[in-house]
Coordinates of C-alpha atoms in Angstrom, one line a residue:
X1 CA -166.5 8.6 -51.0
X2 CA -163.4 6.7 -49.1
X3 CA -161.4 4.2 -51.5
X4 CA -159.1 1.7 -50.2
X5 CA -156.3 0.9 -52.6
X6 CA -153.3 -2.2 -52.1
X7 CA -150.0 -0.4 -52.4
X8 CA -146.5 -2.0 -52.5
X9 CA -143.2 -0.9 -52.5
X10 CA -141.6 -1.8 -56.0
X11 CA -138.1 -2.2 -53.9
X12 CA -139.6 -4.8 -52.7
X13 CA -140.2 -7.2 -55.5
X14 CA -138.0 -5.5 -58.4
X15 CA -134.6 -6.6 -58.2
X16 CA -132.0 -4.1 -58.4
X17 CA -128.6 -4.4 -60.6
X18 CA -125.7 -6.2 -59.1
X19 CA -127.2 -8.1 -56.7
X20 CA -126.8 -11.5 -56.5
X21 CA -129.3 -13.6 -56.9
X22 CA -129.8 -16.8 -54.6
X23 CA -129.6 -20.3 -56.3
X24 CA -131.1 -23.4 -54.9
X25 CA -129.1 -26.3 -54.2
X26 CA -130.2 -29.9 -53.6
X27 CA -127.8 -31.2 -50.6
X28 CA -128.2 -34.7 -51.6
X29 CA -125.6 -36.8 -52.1
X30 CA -126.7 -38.2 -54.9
X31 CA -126.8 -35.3 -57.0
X32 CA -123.2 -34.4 -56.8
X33 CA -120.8 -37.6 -57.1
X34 CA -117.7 -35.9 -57.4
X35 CA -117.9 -33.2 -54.9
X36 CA -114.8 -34.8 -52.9
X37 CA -112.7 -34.3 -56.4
X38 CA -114.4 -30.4 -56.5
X39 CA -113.4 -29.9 -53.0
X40 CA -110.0 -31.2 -53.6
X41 CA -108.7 -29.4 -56.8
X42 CA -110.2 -26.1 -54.7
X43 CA -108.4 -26.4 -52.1
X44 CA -105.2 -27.3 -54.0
X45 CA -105.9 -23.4 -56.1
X46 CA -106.7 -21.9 -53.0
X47 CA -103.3 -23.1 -51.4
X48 CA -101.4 -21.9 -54.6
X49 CA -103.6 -18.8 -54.7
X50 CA -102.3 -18.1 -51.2
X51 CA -98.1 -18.2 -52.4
X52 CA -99.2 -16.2 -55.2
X53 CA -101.0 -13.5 -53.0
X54 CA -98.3 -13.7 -50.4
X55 CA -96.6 -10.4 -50.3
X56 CA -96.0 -9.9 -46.5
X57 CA -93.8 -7.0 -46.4
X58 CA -95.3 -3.5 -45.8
X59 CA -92.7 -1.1 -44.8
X60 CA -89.5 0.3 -43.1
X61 CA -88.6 3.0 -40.5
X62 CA -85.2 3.9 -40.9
X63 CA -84.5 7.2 -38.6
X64 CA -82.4 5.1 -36.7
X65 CA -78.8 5.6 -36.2
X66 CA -77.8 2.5 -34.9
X67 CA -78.8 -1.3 -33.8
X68 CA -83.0 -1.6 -33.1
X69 CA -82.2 -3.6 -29.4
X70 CA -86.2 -2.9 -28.5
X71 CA -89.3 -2.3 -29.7
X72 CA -93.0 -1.9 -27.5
X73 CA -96.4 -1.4 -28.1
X74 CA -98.8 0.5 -26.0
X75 CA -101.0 -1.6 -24.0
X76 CA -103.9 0.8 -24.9
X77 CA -102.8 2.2 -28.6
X78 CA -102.8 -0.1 -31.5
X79 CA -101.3 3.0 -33.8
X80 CA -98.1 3.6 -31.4
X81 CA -94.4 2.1 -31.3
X82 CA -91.7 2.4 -29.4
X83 CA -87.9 1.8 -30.3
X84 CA -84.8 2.0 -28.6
X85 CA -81.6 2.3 -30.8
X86 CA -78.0 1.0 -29.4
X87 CA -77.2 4.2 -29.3
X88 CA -79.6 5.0 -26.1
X89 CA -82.2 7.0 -28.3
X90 CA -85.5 6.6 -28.0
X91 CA -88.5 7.2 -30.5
X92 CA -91.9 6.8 -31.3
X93 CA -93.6 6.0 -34.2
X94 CA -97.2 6.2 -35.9
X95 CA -98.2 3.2 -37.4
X96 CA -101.1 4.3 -39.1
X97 CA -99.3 7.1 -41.4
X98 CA -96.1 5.6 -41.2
X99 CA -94.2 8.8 -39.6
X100 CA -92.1 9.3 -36.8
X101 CA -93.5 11.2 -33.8
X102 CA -90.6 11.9 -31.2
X103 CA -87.3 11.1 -30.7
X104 CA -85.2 11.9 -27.7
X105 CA -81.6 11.3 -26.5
X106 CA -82.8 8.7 -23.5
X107 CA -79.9 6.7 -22.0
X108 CA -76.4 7.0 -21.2
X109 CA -75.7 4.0 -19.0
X110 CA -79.0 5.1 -16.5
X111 CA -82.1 3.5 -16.2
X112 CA -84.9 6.4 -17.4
X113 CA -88.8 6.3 -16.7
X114 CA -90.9 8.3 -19.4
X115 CA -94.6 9.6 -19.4
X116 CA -95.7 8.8 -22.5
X117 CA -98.5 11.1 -22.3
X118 CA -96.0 13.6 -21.4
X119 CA -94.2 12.7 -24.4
X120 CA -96.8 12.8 -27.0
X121 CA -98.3 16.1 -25.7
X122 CA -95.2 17.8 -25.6
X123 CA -92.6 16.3 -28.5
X124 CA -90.1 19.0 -28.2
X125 CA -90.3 19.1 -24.3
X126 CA -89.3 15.7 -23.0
X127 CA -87.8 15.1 -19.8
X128 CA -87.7 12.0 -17.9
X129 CA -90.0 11.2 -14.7
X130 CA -87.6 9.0 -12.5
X131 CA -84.2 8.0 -12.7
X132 CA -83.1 4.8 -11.4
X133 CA -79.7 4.5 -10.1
X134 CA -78.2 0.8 -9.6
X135 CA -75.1 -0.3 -8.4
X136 CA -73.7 -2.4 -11.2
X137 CA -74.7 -2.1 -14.9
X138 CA -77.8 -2.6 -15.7
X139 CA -78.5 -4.9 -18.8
X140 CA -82.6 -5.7 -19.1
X141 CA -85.8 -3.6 -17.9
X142 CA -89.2 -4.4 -18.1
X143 CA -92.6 -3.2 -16.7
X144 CA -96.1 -4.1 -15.9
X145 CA -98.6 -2.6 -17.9
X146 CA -101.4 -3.0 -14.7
X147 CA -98.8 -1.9 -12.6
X148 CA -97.3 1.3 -13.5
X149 CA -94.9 2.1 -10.5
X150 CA -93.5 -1.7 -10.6
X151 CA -89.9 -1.7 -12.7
X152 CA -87.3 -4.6 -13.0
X153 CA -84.1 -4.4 -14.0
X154 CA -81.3 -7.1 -14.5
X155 CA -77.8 -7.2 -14.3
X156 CA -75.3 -8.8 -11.6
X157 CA -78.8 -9.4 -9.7
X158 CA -82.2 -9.0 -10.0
X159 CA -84.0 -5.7 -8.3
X160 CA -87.4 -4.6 -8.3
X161 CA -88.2 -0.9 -8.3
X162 CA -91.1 1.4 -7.2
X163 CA -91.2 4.8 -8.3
X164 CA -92.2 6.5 -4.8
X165 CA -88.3 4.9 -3.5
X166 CA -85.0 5.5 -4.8
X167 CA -83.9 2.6 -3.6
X168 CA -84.8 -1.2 -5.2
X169 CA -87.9 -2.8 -2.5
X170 CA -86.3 -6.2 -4.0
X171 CA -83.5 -7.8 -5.1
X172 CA -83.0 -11.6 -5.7
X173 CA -79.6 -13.2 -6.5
X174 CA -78.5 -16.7 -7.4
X175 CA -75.3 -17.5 -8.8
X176 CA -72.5 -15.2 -9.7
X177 CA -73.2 -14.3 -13.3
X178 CA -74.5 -11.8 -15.3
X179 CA -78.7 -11.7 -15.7
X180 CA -79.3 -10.7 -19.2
X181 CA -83.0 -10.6 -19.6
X182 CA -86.0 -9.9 -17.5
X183 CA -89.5 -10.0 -17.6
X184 CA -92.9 -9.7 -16.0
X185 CA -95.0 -12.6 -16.2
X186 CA -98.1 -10.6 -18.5
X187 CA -101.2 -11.6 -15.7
X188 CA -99.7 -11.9 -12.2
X189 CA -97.8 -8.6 -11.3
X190 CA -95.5 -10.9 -8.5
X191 CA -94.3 -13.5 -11.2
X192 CA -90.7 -12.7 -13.1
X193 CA -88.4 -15.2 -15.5
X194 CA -84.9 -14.0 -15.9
X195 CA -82.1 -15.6 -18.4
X196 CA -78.5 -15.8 -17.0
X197 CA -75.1 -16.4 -18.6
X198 CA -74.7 -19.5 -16.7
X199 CA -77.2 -21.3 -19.1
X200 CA -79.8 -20.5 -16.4
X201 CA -83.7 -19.7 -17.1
X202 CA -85.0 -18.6 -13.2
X203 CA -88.4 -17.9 -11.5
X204 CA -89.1 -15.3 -9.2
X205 CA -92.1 -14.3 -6.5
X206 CA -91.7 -10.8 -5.8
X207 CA -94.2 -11.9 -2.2
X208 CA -91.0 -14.3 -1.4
X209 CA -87.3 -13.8 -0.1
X210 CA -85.5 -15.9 -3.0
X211 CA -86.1 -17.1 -6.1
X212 CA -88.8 -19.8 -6.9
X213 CA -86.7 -22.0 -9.5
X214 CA -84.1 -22.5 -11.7
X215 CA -84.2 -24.3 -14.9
X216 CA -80.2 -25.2 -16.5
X217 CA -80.2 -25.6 -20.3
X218 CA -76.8 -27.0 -22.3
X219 CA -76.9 -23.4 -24.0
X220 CA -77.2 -19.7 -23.1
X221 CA -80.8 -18.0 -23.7
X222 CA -80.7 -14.8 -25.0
X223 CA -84.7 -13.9 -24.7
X224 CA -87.7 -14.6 -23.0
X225 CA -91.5 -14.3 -23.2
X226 CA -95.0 -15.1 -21.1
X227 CA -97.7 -16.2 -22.9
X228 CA -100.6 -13.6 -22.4
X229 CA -103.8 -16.2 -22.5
X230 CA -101.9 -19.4 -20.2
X231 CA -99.7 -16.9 -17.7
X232 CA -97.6 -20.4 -16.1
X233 CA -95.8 -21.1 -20.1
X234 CA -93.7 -19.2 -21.4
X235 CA -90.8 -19.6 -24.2
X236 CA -87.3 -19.1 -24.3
X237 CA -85.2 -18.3 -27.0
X238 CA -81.9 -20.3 -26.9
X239 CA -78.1 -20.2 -28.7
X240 CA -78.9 -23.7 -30.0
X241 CA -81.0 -22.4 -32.8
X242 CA -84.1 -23.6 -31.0
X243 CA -87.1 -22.0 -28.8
X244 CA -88.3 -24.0 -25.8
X245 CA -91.8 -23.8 -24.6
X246 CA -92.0 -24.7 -20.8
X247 CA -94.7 -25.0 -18.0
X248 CA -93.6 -23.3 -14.9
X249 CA -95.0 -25.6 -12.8
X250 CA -93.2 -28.6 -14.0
X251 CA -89.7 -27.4 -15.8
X252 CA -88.3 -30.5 -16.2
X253 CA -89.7 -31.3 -19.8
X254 CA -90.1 -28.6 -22.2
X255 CA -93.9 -28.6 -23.6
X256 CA -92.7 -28.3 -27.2
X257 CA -89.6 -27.6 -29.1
X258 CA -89.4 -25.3 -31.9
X259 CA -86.9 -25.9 -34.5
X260 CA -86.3 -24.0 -38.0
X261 CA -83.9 -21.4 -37.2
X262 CA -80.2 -22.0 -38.5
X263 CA -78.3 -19.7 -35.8
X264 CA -78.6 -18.3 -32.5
X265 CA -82.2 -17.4 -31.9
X266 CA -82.5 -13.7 -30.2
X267 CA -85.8 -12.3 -30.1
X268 CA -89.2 -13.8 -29.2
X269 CA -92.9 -12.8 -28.5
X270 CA -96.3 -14.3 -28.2
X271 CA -99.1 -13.0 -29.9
X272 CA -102.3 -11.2 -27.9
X273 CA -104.2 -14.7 -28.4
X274 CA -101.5 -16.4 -27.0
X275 CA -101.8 -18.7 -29.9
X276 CA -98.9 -17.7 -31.8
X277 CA -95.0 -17.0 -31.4
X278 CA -92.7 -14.3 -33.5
X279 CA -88.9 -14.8 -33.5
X280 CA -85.9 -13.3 -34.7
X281 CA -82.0 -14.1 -34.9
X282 CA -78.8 -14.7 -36.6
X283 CA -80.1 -16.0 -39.4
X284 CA -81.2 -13.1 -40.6
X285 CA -85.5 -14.2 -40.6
X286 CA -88.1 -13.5 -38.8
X287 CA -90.4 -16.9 -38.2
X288 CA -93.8 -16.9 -37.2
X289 CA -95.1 -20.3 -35.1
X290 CA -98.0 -21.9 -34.1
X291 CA -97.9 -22.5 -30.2
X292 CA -98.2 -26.5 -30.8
X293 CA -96.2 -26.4 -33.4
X294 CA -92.2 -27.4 -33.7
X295 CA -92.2 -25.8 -37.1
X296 CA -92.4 -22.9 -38.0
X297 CA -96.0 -21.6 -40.3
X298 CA -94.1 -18.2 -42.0
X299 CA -90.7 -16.8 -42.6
X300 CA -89.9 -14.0 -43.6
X301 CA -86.9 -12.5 -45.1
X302 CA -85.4 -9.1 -46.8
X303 CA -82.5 -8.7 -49.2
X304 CA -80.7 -5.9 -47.3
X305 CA -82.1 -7.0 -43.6
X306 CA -79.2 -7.9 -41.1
X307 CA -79.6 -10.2 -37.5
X308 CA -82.6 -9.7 -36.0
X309 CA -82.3 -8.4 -32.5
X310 CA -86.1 -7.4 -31.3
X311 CA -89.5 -8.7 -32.5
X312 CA -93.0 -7.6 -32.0
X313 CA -97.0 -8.7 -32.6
X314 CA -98.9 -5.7 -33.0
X315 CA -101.7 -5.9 -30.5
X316 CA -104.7 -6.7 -32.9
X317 CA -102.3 -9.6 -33.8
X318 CA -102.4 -8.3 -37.7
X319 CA -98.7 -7.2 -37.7
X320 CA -95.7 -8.4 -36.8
X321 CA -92.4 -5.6 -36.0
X322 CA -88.7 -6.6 -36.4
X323 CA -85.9 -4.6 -35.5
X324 CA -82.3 -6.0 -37.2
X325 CA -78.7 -5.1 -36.5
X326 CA -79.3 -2.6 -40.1
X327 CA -80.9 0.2 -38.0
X328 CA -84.4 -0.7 -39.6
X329 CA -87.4 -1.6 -38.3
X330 CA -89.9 -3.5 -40.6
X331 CA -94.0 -4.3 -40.6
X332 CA -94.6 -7.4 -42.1
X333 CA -98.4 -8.9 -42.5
X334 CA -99.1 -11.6 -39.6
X335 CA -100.9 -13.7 -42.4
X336 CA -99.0 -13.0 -45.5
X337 CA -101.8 -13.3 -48.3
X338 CA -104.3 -11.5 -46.4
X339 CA -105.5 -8.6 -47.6
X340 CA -105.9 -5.2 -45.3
X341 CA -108.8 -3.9 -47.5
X342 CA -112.2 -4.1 -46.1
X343 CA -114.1 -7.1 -47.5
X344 CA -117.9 -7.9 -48.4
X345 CA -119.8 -10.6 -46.0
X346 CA -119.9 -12.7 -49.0
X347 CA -115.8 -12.5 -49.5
X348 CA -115.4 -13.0 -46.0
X349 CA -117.5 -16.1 -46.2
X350 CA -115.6 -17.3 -49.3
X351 CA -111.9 -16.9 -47.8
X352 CA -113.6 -18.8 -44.7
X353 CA -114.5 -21.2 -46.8
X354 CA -111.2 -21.8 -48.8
X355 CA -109.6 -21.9 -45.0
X356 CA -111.7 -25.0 -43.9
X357 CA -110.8 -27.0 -46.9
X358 CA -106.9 -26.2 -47.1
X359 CA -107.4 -27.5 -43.5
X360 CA -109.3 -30.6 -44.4
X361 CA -106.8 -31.5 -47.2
X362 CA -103.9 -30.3 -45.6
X363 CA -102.3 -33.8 -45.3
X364 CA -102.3 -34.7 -48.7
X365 CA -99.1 -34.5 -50.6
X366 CA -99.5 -32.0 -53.0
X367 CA -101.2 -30.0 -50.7
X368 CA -99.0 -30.2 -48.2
X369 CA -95.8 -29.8 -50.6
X370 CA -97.2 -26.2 -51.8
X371 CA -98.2 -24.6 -48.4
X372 CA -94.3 -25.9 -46.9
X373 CA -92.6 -24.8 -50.1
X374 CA -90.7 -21.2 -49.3
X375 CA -88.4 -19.4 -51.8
X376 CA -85.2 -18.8 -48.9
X377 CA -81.4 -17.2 -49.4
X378 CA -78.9 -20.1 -50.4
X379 CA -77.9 -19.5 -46.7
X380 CA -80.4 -20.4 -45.2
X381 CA -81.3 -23.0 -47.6
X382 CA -77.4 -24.8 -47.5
X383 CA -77.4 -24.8 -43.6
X384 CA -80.8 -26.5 -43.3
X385 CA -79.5 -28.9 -45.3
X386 CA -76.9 -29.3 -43.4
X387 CA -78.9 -29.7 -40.4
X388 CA -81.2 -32.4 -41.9
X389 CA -78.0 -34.4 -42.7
X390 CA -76.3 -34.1 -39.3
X391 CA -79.6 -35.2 -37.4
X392 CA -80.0 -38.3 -39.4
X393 CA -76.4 -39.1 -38.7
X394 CA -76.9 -38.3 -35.0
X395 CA -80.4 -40.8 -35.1
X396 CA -78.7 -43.4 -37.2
X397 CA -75.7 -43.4 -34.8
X398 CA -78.2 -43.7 -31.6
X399 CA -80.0 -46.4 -33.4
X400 CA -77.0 -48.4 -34.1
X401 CA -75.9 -47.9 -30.6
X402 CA -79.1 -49.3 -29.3
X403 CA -79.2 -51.9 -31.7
X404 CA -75.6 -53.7 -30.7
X405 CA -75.7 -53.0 -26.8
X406 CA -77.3 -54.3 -23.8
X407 CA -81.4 -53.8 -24.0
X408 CA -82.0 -50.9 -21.7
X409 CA -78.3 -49.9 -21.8
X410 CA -78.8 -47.1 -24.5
X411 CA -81.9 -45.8 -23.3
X412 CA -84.2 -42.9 -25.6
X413 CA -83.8 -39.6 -24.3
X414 CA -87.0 -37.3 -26.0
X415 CA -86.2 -34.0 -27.7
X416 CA -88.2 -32.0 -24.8
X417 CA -85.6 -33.6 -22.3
X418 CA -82.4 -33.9 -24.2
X419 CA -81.5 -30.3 -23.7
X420 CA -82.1 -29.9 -20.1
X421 CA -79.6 -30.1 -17.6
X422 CA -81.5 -30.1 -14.3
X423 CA -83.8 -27.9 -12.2
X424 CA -82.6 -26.4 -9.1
X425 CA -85.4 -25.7 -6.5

């Protein structure tokens, strides 16, 4: 005799222990009066939760013997850094376990190219694939990471190297002063910026004779960076204390001006999403900024860390690298409260939700009054202050001005302009 009997899984109806259990929630209104007030006080704890939590500082490499001028990431390893030392040595470092990998006497006023393949298969073997040979000093380098043979250098000019010639295939030249920093533009392999002595930022084609453009500025630039995601901006980091963001297509208004730093301003990157901006200087603090923004979101500071001279997103835009006159290079969290551990869905979901309402009452006072608040060196703190006081003298004087001339006669001249000169073409 066959007998058919109903079976069921008891996973399937018996709740386990730990799990959470789903509540139901009426949406209405009417049921919850006071959910603005809720909403309110959470995000104000979630906002003082965050400078509670905010411990941005991971670690230090300090093999170095001298200045950290430059720092680089591979365009196809997120564990792998690269530094360069004052003192021409080069190294490499894992992120991941924290440890030096290589190190090798690189320069001594020559221009090296390295396989880094080369060099990670065969530390204590390393010997340079090309070296380039110029006719003055050379005082900037960059490359392309689609274009491995194309290599620019900088110094009375502006030449353009391939590896298969010994000799530069370009060289562009305008004015007679030094070129202090190059770079390839990070999408099209023909476009170059270059920052001069003479106050000049200047655009180059490497498919034309001469250069494109030149922007003047009433102060020296001392870096220089393409965003990633809109290839015709880029920024520019001055002597004035500021950076200036600019559209390459029309350089005679800067797109925004980004003002927090208290001294000269010598290191600047964008972040993979193009979204955000890293600098370093004299001031001894490494700011991060929105790309909109004209202040800055982070800063970060050390007790013992010196003028920053190189600054670097790591390229799953987590970290941010800073290399200071101490012979240190630091990792610092890109967002300062965030934690590295792996997280639950439903943690995940929480923290997404705390981020939508610090945004939704991020211009009330309070709100706003916690998330600005930073705990600086007297410094720092002294010379803003001093900033603040000389720009409201600078604005009352203008007004004043304005006030007992002529109308028209004292006419406004905005931020994005004030600074800038004139273009050549």
């Amino acid at each position: 005799m066959k007998v058919k009997a109903l079976t069921r899984a008891s996973s399937d109806y018996v709740g386990r222990s730990g799990d959470v259990y789903r509540l139901p929630r009426n949406a209405s209104p009417a049921v919850h009066p006071f959910h603005r007030e809720r909403e309110y006080t959470r995000a104000l704890q979630a906002t003082k939760l965050d400078k509670i939590m905010a411990k941005p500082f991971l670690c230090a490499f300090d093999q170095h013997s001298d200045a950290v001028q430059c720092l680089a990431t591979h365009p196809r390893r997120l564990r792998s850094l690269y530094s360069a030392s004052a003192d021409g040595e080069l190294k490499s470092w894992d992120l991941s376990n924290r440890e030096l990998l290589w190190s090798v006497g690189a320069h001594d006023g020559f221009v090296r190219v390295w396989d880094l393949d080369q060099c990670d298969a065969r530390p204590n073997a390393i010997t340079p694939v090309k070296t380039l040979l110029g006719s003055m000093p050379f005082t900037g380098v960059d490359t392309h990471w689609r274009d491995d043979s194309a290599v620019v250098t900088c110094g009375s000019q502006v030449d353009v190297w391939s590896l298969d010639r010994s000799d530069p295939v370009h060289s562009f030249k305008w004015g007679a002063d030094t070129i202090t920093t190059v770079k390839f533009n990070k999408v099209e392999v023909d476009i170059l910026a270059s920052c001069a002595s003479d106050r000049s930022v200047t655009l180059y084609d490497t498919r034309l004779k001469s250069p494109i453009r030149k922007l003047i500025l009433t102060m020296c630039s001392n870096a220089l960076a393409w965003n990633p995601m809109e290839p015709f901006n880029f920024t520019v980091a001055n002597e004035d204390t500021n950076l200036y963001t600019f559209d390459m297509r029309k350089m005679d208004i800067a797109r925004n001006v980004h003002s927090d730093h208290v001294a000269a301003v010598m290191a600047v990157d964008y972040a993979p999403t193009g979204r955000e901006i890293v600098s370093g200087g004299y001031d001894r603090a490494v700011r991060i900024w929105a790309d909109g923004e004209g202040r800055s979101r982070e800063v970060y500071v050390a007790r013992r860390m010196q003028r920053i001279l190189s600054v670097k997103f790591s390229a799953d835009n987590r970290f941010v690298l800073s290399g200071s006159d101490d012979t240190n290079i630091r990792l610092w969290k890109a967002q300062a409260s965030k934690s590295l551990q792996a997280m639950l869905p439903r943690e995940k979901r929480h923290l997404q939700y705390q981020d939508r309402l610090k945004a939704r009452f991020a211009h009330v006072k309070d709100v706003q009054r916690i998330a600005r608040h930073r705990h600086l060196p007297s410094a720092i703190f002294k010379e803003q202050k001093k900033i603040r006081v000389v720009e409201a003298s600078q604005k009352r004087k203008e007004s004043n001005r304005r006030s007992h001339s002529k109308p028209g006669a004292v006419p406004f001249v905005p931020r994005r302009v004030k600074n800038i000169v004139k273009v050549e073409e």
